[in-house]
């Protein structure tokens, strides 16, 4: 997770430097602005900056509980420089949404739980969570939510949940 955050920071700095450099060029040489604008570069750079700062949103499937048991639900997540598994887990940890609640869907994961790290090697997912996860109202059901969310599209995936350097 730290590696992805560093990559995102580097890209933000590069975008900021590019904007600064282009601003200097535009101020010092007005004819450059008309050339850049005429080719659509300024608009593309502005759009890229907005994506980096605000992010785009996407809908993902996550696992929540209903009266009938574990079920799949849709959650909105901000896209970024990370993979679908990270996005799904982040969406799960911020669930349930108002719409999920209206549908009778709940989570058993403590709302203060944070993703510390996630990696998938071969057919095993290693997910490190903050110790707040241990305060979840029903650890067994909370573990099932994490496992089922990661298994979307890969039912054979085995999941190791790690809290405080211990597999739970």
PDB file of N, CA, C and O in Angstrom, residues 88-130:
ATOM      1  N   UNK A  88     -11.925  -2.737  -3.895  1.00  0.00           N
ATOM      2  CA  UNK A  88     -13.041  -3.469  -3.290  1.00  0.00           C
ATOM      3  C   UNK A  88     -12.951  -3.464  -1.769  1.00  0.00           C
ATOM      4  O   UNK A  88     -13.946  -3.269  -1.074  1.00  0.00           O
ATOM      5  N   UNK A  89     -11.763  -3.727  -1.242  1.00  0.00           N
ATOM      6  CA  UNK A  89     -11.608  -3.760   0.221  1.00  0.00           C
ATOM      7  C   UNK A  89     -11.857  -2.378   0.812  1.00  0.00           C
ATOM      8  O   UNK A  89     -12.533  -2.240   1.839  1.00  0.00           O
ATOM      9  N   UNK A  90     -11.334  -1.337   0.184  1.00  0.00           N
ATOM     10  CA  UNK A  90     -11.591   0.022   0.682  1.00  0.00           C
ATOM     11  C   UNK A  90     -13.085   0.333   0.654  1.00  0.00           C
ATOM     12  O   UNK A  90     -13.619   0.939   1.582  1.00  0.00           O
ATOM     13  N   UNK A  91     -13.766  -0.096  -0.411  1.00  0.00           N
ATOM     14  CA  UNK A  91     -15.219   0.115  -0.492  1.00  0.00           C
ATOM     15  C   UNK A  91     -15.928  -0.683   0.596  1.00  0.00           C
ATOM     16  O   UNK A  91     -16.870  -0.183   1.222  1.00  0.00           O
ATOM     17  N   UNK A  92     -15.486  -1.908   0.839  1.00  0.00           N
ATOM     18  CA  UNK A  92     -16.094  -2.729   1.886  1.00  0.00           C
ATOM     19  C   UNK A  92     -15.902  -2.093   3.257  1.00  0.00           C
ATOM     20  O   UNK A  92     -16.833  -2.051   4.064  1.00  0.00           O
ATOM     21  N   UNK A  93     -14.707  -1.578   3.526  1.00  0.00           N
ATOM     22  CA  UNK A  93     -14.437  -0.982   4.833  1.00  0.00           C
ATOM     23  C   UNK A  93     -15.215   0.313   5.049  1.00  0.00           C
ATOM     24  O   UNK A  93     -15.444   0.705   6.195  1.00  0.00           O
ATOM     25  N   UNK A  94     -15.632   0.959   3.980  1.00  0.00           N
ATOM     26  CA  UNK A  94     -16.429   2.184   4.140  1.00  0.00           C
ATOM     27  C   UNK A  94     -17.928   1.896   4.030  1.00  0.00           C
ATOM     28  O   UNK A  94     -18.742   2.812   4.126  1.00  0.00           O
ATOM     29  N   UNK A  95     -18.301   0.643   3.824  1.00  0.00           N
ATOM     30  CA  UNK A  95     -19.714   0.241   3.710  1.00  0.00           C
ATOM     31  C   UNK A  95     -20.332   0.143   5.097  1.00  0.00           C
ATOM     32  O   UNK A  95     -19.621   0.075   6.092  1.00  0.00           O
ATOM     33  N   UNK A  96     -21.617   0.105   5.219  1.00  0.00           N
ATOM     34  CA  UNK A  96     -22.617   0.165   4.165  1.00  0.00           C
ATOM     35  C   UNK A  96     -22.993   1.605   3.828  1.00  0.00           C
ATOM     36  O   UNK A  96     -22.902   2.492   4.666  1.00  0.00           O
ATOM     37  N   UNK A  97     -23.432   1.792   2.600  1.00  0.00           N
ATOM     38  CA  UNK A  97     -23.905   3.100   2.170  1.00  0.00           C
ATOM     39  C   UNK A  97     -25.374   3.245   2.576  1.00  0.00           C
ATOM     40  O   UNK A  97     -26.005   2.280   3.010  1.00  0.00           O
ATOM     41  N   UNK A  98     -25.907   4.421   2.400  1.00  0.00           N
ATOM     42  CA  UNK A  98     -27.332   4.648   2.684  1.00  0.00           C
ATOM     43  C   UNK A  98     -28.197   3.701   1.852  1.00  0.00           C
ATOM     44  O   UNK A  98     -29.177   3.152   2.335  1.00  0.00           O
ATOM     45  N   UNK A  99     -27.818   3.536   0.585  1.00  0.00           N
ATOM     46  CA  UNK A  99     -28.588   2.654  -0.296  1.00  0.00           C
ATOM     47  C   UNK A  99     -28.515   1.198   0.187  1.00  0.00           C
ATOM     48  O   UNK A  99     -29.504   0.480   0.153  1.00  0.00           O
ATOM     49  N   UNK A 100     -27.322   0.765   0.638  1.00  0.00           N
ATOM     50  CA  UNK A 100     -27.190  -0.591   1.189  1.00  0.00           C
ATOM     51  C   UNK A 100     -28.116  -0.778   2.384  1.00  0.00           C
ATOM     52  O   UNK A 100     -28.777  -1.809   2.516  1.00  0.00           O
ATOM     53  N   UNK A 101     -28.155   0.214   3.253  1.00  0.00           N
ATOM     54  CA  UNK A 101     -28.998   0.128   4.444  1.00  0.00           C
ATOM     55  C   UNK A 101     -30.477   0.049   4.081  1.00  0.00           C
ATOM     56  O   UNK A 101     -31.230  -0.708   4.687  1.00  0.00           O
ATOM     57  N   UNK A 102     -30.883   0.810   3.064  1.00  0.00           N
ATOM     58  CA  UNK A 102     -32.272   0.758   2.611  1.00  0.00           C
ATOM     59  C   UNK A 102     -32.633  -0.631   2.094  1.00  0.00           C
ATOM     60  O   UNK A 102     -33.770  -1.052   2.188  1.00  0.00           O
ATOM     61  N   UNK A 103     -31.629  -1.325   1.524  1.00  0.00           N
ATOM     62  CA  UNK A 103     -31.844  -2.683   1.014  1.00  0.00           C
ATOM     63  C   UNK A 103     -31.725  -3.735   2.114  1.00  0.00           C
ATOM     64  O   UNK A 103     -31.826  -4.926   1.843  1.00  0.00           O
ATOM     65  N   UNK A 104     -31.482  -3.290   3.354  1.00  0.00           N
ATOM     66  CA  UNK A 104     -31.370  -4.224   4.470  1.00  0.00           C
ATOM     67  C   UNK A 104     -30.005  -4.883   4.592  1.00  0.00           C
ATOM     68  O   UNK A 104     -29.867  -5.917   5.235  1.00  0.00           O
ATOM     69  N   UNK A 105     -28.992  -4.287   3.987  1.00  0.00           N
ATOM     70  CA  UNK A 105     -27.643  -4.853   4.027  1.00  0.00           C
ATOM     71  C   UNK A 105     -26.818  -4.190   5.121  1.00  0.00           C
ATOM     72  O   UNK A 105     -26.886  -2.980   5.310  1.00  0.00           O
ATOM     73  N   UNK A 106     -26.050  -5.005   5.836  1.00  0.00           N
ATOM     74  CA  UNK A 106     -25.228  -4.500   6.938  1.00  0.00           C
ATOM     75  C   UNK A 106     -23.818  -5.079   6.839  1.00  0.00           C
ATOM     76  O   UNK A 106     -23.553  -5.964   6.045  1.00  0.00           O
ATOM     77  N   UNK A 107     -22.938  -4.562   7.665  1.00  0.00           N
ATOM     78  CA  UNK A 107     -21.587  -5.081   7.766  1.00  0.00           C
ATOM     79  C   UNK A 107     -21.301  -5.461   9.213  1.00  0.00           C
ATOM     80  O   UNK A 107     -21.858  -4.865  10.135  1.00  0.00           O
ATOM     81  N   UNK A 108     -20.457  -6.453   9.385  1.00  0.00           N
ATOM     82  CA  UNK A 108     -20.019  -6.852  10.714  1.00  0.00           C
ATOM     83  C   UNK A 108     -18.586  -6.411  10.977  1.00  0.00           C
ATOM     84  O   UNK A 108     -17.990  -6.762  11.977  1.00  0.00           O
ATOM     85  N   UNK A 109     -18.051  -5.627  10.065  1.00  0.00           N
ATOM     86  CA  UNK A 109     -16.685  -5.126  10.216  1.00  0.00           C
ATOM     87  C   UNK A 109     -16.727  -3.812  10.989  1.00  0.00           C
ATOM     88  O   UNK A 109     -17.484  -2.902  10.649  1.00  0.00           O
ATOM     89  N   UNK A 110     -15.894  -3.718  12.016  1.00  0.00           N
ATOM     90  CA  UNK A 110     -15.797  -2.490  12.799  1.00  0.00           C
ATOM     91  C   UNK A 110     -15.521  -1.314  11.861  1.00  0.00           C
ATOM     92  O   UNK A 110     -14.630  -1.380  11.014  1.00  0.00           O
ATOM     93  N   UNK A 111     -16.269  -0.237  12.021  1.00  0.00           N
ATOM     94  CA  UNK A 111     -16.190   0.907  11.103  1.00  0.00           C
ATOM     95  C   UNK A 111     -14.831   1.609  11.130  1.00  0.00           C
ATOM     96  O   UNK A 111     -14.480   2.321  10.203  1.00  0.00           O
ATOM     97  N   UNK A 112     -14.036   1.403  12.180  1.00  0.00           N
ATOM     98  CA  UNK A 112     -12.727   2.039  12.276  1.00  0.00           C
ATOM     99  C   UNK A 112     -11.604   1.203  11.662  1.00  0.00           C
ATOM    100  O   UNK A 112     -10.449   1.625  11.654  1.00  0.00           O
ATOM    101  N   UNK A 113     -11.939   0.029  11.149  1.00  0.00           N
ATOM    102  CA  UNK A 113     -10.929  -0.856  10.558  1.00  0.00           C
ATOM    103  C   UNK A 113     -10.329  -0.210   9.309  1.00  0.00           C
ATOM    104  O   UNK A 113     -11.045   0.332   8.478  1.00  0.00           O
ATOM    105  N   UNK A 114      -9.015  -0.281   9.192  1.00  0.00           N
ATOM    106  CA  UNK A 114      -8.309   0.281   8.040  1.00  0.00           C
ATOM    107  C   UNK A 114      -7.468  -0.798   7.375  1.00  0.00           C
ATOM    108  O   UNK A 114      -6.951  -1.694   8.026  1.00  0.00           O
ATOM    109  N   UNK A 115      -7.324  -0.678   6.073  1.00  0.00           N
ATOM    110  CA  UNK A 115      -6.475  -1.577   5.302  1.00  0.00           C
ATOM    111  C   UNK A 115      -5.022  -1.152   5.500  1.00  0.00           C
ATOM    112  O   UNK A 115      -4.669  -0.012   5.238  1.00  0.00           O
ATOM    113  N   UNK A 116      -4.196  -2.078   5.971  1.00  0.00           N
ATOM    114  CA  UNK A 116      -2.777  -1.805   6.176  1.00  0.00           C
ATOM    115  C   UNK A 116      -1.979  -2.263   4.957  1.00  0.00           C
ATOM    116  O   UNK A 116      -1.047  -1.601   4.529  1.00  0.00           O
ATOM    117  N   UNK A 117      -2.365  -3.397   4.406  1.00  0.00           N
ATOM    118  CA  UNK A 117      -1.666  -3.909   3.237  1.00  0.00           C
ATOM    119  C   UNK A 117      -2.438  -5.052   2.605  1.00  0.00           C
ATOM    120  O   UNK A 117      -3.234  -5.713   3.272  1.00  0.00           O
ATOM    121  N   UNK A 118      -2.188  -5.285   1.327  1.00  0.00           N
ATOM    122  CA  UNK A 118      -2.856  -6.364   0.609  1.00  0.00           C
ATOM    123  C   UNK A 118      -1.951  -6.820  -0.522  1.00  0.00           C
ATOM    124  O   UNK A 118      -1.464  -6.005  -1.299  1.00  0.00           O
ATOM    125  N   UNK A 119      -1.707  -8.124  -0.571  1.00  0.00           N
ATOM    126  CA  UNK A 119      -0.965  -8.680  -1.706  1.00  0.00           C
ATOM    127  C   UNK A 119      -1.554 -10.041  -2.031  1.00  0.00           C
ATOM    128  O   UNK A 119      -2.076 -10.729  -1.157  1.00  0.00           O
ATOM    129  N   UNK A 120      -1.475 -10.384  -3.296  1.00  0.00           N
ATOM    130  CA  UNK A 120      -1.985 -11.681  -3.738  1.00  0.00           C
ATOM    131  C   UNK A 120      -0.853 -12.380  -4.472  1.00  0.00           C
ATOM    132  O   UNK A 120      -0.321 -11.863  -5.454  1.00  0.00           O
ATOM    133  N   UNK A 121      -0.471 -13.545  -3.944  1.00  0.00           N
ATOM    134  CA  UNK A 121       0.565 -14.371  -4.546  1.00  0.00           C
ATOM    135  C   UNK A 121      -0.060 -15.700  -4.921  1.00  0.00           C
ATOM    136  O   UNK A 121      -0.555 -16.417  -4.052  1.00  0.00           O
ATOM    137  N   UNK A 122      -0.004 -16.006  -6.212  1.00  0.00           N
ATOM    138  CA  UNK A 122      -0.608 -17.233  -6.739  1.00  0.00           C
ATOM    139  C   UNK A 122      -2.079 -17.290  -6.367  1.00  0.00           C
ATOM    140  O   UNK A 122      -2.846 -16.468  -6.807  1.00  0.00           O
ATOM    141  N   UNK A 123      -2.459 -18.214  -5.491  1.00  0.00           N
ATOM    142  CA  UNK A 123      -3.873 -18.354  -5.131  1.00  0.00           C
ATOM    143  C   UNK A 123      -4.131 -18.024  -3.666  1.00  0.00           C
ATOM    144  O   UNK A 123      -5.099 -18.465  -3.078  1.00  0.00           O
ATOM    145  N   UNK A 124      -3.244 -17.196  -3.062  1.00  0.00           N
ATOM    146  CA  UNK A 124      -3.424 -16.791  -1.664  1.00  0.00           C
ATOM    147  C   UNK A 124      -3.378 -15.271  -1.562  1.00  0.00           C
ATOM    148  O   UNK A 124      -2.451 -14.632  -2.061  1.00  0.00           O
ATOM    149  N   UNK A 125      -4.394 -14.717  -0.918  1.00  0.00           N
ATOM    150  CA  UNK A 125      -4.422 -13.276  -0.652  1.00  0.00           C
ATOM    151  C   UNK A 125      -4.007 -13.042   0.791  1.00  0.00           C
ATOM    152  O   UNK A 125      -4.508 -13.705   1.700  1.00  0.00           O
ATOM    153  N   UNK A 126      -3.074 -12.133   0.996  1.00  0.00           N
ATOM    154  CA  UNK A 126      -2.642 -11.748   2.331  1.00  0.00           C
ATOM    155  C   UNK A 126      -3.146 -10.333   2.554  1.00  0.00           C
ATOM    156  O   UNK A 126      -2.753  -9.412   1.844  1.00  0.00           O
ATOM    157  N   UNK A 127      -4.020 -10.185   3.542  1.00  0.00           N
ATOM    158  CA  UNK A 127      -4.583  -8.869   3.810  1.00  0.00           C
ATOM    159  C   UNK A 127      -4.295  -8.495   5.258  1.00  0.00           C
ATOM    160  O   UNK A 127      -4.641  -9.226   6.181  1.00  0.00           O
ATOM    161  N   UNK A 128      -3.620  -7.369   5.439  1.00  0.00           N
ATOM    162  CA  UNK A 128      -3.306  -6.867   6.774  1.00  0.00           C
ATOM    163  C   UNK A 128      -4.281  -5.744   7.106  1.00  0.00           C
ATOM    164  O   UNK A 128      -4.469  -4.819   6.318  1.00  0.00           O
ATOM    165  N   UNK A 129      -4.910  -5.880   8.271  1.00  0.00           N
ATOM    166  CA  UNK A 129      -5.892  -4.892   8.724  1.00  0.00           C
ATOM    167  C   UNK A 129      -5.460  -4.300  10.055  1.00  0.00           C
ATOM    168  O   UNK A 129      -4.708  -4.932  10.814  1.00  0.00           O
ATOM    169  N   UNK A 130      -5.969  -3.119  10.355  1.00  0.00           N
ATOM    170  CA  UNK A 130      -5.670  -2.493  11.643  1.00  0.00           C
ATOM    171  C   UNK A 130      -6.290  -3.318  12.768  1.00  0.00           C
ATOM    172  O   UNK A 130      -7.208  -4.109  12.547  1.00  0.00           O
TER     173      UNK A 130
END
